[in-house]
Coordinates of C-alpha atoms and ligand atoms in Angstrom, one line a residue:
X21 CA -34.3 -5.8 37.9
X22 CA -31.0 -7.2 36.8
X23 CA -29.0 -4.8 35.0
X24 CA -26.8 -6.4 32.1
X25 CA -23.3 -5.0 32.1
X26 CA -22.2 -2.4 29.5
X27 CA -20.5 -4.3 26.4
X28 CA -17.2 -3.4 26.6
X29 CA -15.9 -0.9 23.8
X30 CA -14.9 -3.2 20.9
X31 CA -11.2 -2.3 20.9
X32 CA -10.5 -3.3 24.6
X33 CA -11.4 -6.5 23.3
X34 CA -9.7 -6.8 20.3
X35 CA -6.9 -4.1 20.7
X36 CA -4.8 -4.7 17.8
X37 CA -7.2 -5.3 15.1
X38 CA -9.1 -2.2 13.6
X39 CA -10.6 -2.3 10.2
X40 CA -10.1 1.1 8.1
X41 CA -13.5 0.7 6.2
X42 CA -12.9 3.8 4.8
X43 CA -10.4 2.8 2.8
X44 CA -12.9 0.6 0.4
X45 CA -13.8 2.2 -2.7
X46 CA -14.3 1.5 -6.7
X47 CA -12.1 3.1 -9.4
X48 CA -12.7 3.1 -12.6
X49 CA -9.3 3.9 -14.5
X50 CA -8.1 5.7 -17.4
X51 CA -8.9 2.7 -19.6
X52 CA -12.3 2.2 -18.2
X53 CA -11.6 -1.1 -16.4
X54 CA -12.7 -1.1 -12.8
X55 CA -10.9 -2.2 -9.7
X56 CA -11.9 -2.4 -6.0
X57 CA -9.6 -0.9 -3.4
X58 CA -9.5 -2.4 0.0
X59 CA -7.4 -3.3 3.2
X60 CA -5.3 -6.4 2.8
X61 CA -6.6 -9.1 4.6
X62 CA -4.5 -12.6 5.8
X63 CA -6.7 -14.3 3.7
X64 CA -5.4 -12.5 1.0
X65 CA -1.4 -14.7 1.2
X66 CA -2.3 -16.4 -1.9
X67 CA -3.1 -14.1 -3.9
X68 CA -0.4 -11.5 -2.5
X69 CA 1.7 -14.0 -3.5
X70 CA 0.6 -14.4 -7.4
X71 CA 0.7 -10.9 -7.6
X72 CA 4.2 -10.7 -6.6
X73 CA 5.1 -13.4 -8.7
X74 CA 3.6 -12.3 -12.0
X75 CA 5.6 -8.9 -12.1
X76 CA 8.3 -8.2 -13.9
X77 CA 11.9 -8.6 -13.0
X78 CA 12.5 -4.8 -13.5
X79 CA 9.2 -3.7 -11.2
X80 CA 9.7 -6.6 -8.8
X81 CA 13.6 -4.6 -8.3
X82 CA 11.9 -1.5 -8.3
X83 CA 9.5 -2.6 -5.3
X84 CA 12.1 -4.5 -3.3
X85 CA 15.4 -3.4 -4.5
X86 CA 16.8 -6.7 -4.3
X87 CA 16.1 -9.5 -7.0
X88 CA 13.2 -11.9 -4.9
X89 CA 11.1 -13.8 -7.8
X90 CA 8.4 -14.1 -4.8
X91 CA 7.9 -13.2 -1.0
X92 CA 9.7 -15.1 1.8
X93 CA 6.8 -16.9 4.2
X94 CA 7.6 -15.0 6.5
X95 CA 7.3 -11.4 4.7
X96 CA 4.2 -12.8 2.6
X97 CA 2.5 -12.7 6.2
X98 CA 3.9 -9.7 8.0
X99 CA 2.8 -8.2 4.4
X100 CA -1.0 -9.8 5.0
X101 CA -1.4 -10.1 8.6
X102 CA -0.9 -6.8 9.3
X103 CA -2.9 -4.7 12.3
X104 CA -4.3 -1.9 9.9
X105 CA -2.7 1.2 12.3
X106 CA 1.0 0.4 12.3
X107 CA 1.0 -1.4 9.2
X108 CA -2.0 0.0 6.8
X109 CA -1.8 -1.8 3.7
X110 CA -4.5 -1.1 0.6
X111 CA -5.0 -3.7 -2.3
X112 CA -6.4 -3.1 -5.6
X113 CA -8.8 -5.9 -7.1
X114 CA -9.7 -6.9 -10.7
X115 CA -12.0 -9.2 -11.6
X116 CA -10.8 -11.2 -14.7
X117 CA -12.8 -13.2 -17.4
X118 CA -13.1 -16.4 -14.9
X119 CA -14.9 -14.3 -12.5
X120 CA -11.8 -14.7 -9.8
X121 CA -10.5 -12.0 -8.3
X122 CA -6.6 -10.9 -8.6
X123 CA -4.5 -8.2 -6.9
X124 CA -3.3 -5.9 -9.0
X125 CA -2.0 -3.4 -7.0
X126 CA -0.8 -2.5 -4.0
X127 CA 0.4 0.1 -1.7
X128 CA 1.2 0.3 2.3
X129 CA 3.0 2.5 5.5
X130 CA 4.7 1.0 8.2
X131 CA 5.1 3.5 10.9
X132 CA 8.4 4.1 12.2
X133 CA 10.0 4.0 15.5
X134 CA 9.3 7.9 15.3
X135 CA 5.4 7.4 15.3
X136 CA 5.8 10.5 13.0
X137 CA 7.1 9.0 10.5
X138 CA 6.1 6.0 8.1
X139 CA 7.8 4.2 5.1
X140 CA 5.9 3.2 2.5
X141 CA 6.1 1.0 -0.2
X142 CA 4.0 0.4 -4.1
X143 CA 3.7 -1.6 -6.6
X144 CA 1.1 -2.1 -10.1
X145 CA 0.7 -5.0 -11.8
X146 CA 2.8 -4.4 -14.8
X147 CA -0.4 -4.8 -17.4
X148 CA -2.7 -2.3 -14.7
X149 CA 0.4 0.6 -15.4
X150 CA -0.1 4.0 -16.2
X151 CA -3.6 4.1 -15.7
X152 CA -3.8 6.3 -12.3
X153 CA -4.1 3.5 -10.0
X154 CA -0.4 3.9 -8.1
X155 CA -1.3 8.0 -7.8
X156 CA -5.1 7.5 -6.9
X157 CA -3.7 4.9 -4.2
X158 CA -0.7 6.7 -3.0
X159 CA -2.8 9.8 -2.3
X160 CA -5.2 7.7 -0.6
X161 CA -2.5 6.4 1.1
X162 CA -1.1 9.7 2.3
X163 CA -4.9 10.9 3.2
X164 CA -5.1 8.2 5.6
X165 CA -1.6 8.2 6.8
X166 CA -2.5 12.1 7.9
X167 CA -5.4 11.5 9.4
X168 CA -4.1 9.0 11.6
X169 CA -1.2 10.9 12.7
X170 CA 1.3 10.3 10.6
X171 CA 3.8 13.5 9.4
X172 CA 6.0 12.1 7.1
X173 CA 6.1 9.2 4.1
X174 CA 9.1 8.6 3.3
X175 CA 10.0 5.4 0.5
X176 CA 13.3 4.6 -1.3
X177 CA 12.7 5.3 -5.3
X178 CA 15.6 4.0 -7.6
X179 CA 16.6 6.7 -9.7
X180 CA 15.6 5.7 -12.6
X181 CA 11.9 4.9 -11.5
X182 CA 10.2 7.7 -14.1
X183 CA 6.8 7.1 -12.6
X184 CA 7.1 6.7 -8.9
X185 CA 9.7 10.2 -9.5
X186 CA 6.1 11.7 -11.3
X187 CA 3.9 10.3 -8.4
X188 CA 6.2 12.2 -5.5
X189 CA 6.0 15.3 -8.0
X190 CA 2.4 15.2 -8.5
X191 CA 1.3 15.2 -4.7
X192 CA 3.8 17.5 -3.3
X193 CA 6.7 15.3 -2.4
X194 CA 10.4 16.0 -2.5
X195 CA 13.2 13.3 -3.8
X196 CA 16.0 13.7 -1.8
X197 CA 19.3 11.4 -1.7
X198 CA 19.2 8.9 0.4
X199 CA 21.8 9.0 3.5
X200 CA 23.4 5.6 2.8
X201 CA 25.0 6.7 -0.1
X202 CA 24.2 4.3 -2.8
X203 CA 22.6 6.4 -5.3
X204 CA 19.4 5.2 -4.0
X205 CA 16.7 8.6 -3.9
X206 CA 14.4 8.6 -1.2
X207 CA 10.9 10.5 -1.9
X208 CA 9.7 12.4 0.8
X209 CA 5.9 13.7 1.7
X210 CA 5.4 16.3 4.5
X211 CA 1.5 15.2 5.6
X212 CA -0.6 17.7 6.7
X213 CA -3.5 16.6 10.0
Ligands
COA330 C1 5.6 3.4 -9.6 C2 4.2 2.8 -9.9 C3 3.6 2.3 -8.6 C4 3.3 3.8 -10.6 O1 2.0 3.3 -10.7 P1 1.2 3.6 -12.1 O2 -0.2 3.2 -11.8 O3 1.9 3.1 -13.2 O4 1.3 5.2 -12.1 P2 0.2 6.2 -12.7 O5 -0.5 5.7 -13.8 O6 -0.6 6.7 -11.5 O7 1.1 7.4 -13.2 C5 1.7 8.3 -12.3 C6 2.6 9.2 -13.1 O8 3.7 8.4 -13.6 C7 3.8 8.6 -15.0 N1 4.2 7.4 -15.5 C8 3.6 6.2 -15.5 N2 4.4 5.2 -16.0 C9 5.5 5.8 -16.5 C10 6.6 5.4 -17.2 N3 6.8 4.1 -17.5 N4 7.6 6.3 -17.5 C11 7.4 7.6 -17.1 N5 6.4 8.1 -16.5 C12 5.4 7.2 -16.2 C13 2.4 9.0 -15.4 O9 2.4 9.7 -16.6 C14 2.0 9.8 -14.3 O10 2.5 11.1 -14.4 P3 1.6 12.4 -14.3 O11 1.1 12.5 -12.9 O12 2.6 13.5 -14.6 O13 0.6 12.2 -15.3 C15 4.3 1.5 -10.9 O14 4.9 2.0 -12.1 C16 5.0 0.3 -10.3 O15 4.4 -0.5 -9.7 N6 6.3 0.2 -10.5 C17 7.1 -0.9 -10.0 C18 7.2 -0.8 -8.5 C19 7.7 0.6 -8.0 O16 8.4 1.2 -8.7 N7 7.4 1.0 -6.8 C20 7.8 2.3 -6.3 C21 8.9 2.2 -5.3 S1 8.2 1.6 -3.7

């Protein structure tokens, strides 16, 4: 009798792509609208894009610290296209009153050339604010960012950024100032496996 070969494992065949399923949940916020949280996907460019493009000058700064009015082609897909290990990136989805469904939030880790270390990097759509969503998907963030090795988060906050200064002091973090000197704090999380 013939014996059929073992399939091989599924990441010897596709070794850099690895979907974080666990990272897909519903939230329902502090208004009681509901939003979907998920890995980015490269389908997702488009509407990465709009979402970029419809915040405001002042959270768009906040995000990049530089004045883009939207992302770059080639930053649009290193921001989509990403391998969901090095580069974990979450999206929050609303579905509006045409049934279509737009980011409105996002949050992500890029790990370092010290694997122990990650930056990451947030943003809510400006009308989704202060409702929960950036803590809920920061700590989701971090949760994931432990559990896959990770020992540090580390993101640059301008100092006058009230919320993402309440986020770090809400889940442990530390702001410290940021070694280039500009003025520019840098929020620091010490993960825990
Ligand atoms: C920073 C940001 C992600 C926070 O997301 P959010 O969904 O608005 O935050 P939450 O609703 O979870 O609120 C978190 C905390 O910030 C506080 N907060 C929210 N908006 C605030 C504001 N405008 N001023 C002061 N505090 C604020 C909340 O009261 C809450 O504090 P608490 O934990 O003590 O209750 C969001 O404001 C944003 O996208 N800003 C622009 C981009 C940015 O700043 N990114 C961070 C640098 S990478």
């Amino acid at each position: 009798m013939r014996v059929l070969e073992p399939t091989p494992a599924l990441d010897s065949v596709t070794p850099a792509w690895h979907f974080p399923s666990t990272l897909i949940d519903r939230l329902r916020l502090a208004d009681g609208r509901e939003v979907v949280v998920r890995p980015v996907l490269a389908f997702d460019a488009a509407a990465a894009q709009d979402f970029v493009r419809a915040l405001s000058p002042a959270s768009r700064l906040r995000r990049f610290h530089f004045g883009l009015r939207e992302l770059p082609p080639t930053l649009l897909r290193a921001m989509t296209d990403v391998d969901h290990r090095q580069h974990v990136a979450i999206i929050a989805e609303a579905i509006d009153a045409d049934d279509e469904a737009r980011i409105v939030a996002d949050a992500r880790y890029v790990v370092g050339p010290d694997p122990a270390e990650a930056e990451f990097g947030i943003a809510v759509a400006d009308a989704w604010q202060g409702l929960g969503l950036g803590r809920t998907m920061m700590r989701r963030l971090a949760r994931h960012a432990a559990r896959h090795g990770v020992k540090r988060l580390v993101g640059d906050v301008l100092p006058d950024n009230a919320a993402m200064r309440a986020i770090t002091d809400a889940l442990g973090g530390r702001l410290v100032r940021s070694p280039d000197g500009t003025g520019v704090l840098r929020a620091r999380f010490d993960l825990r496996a």
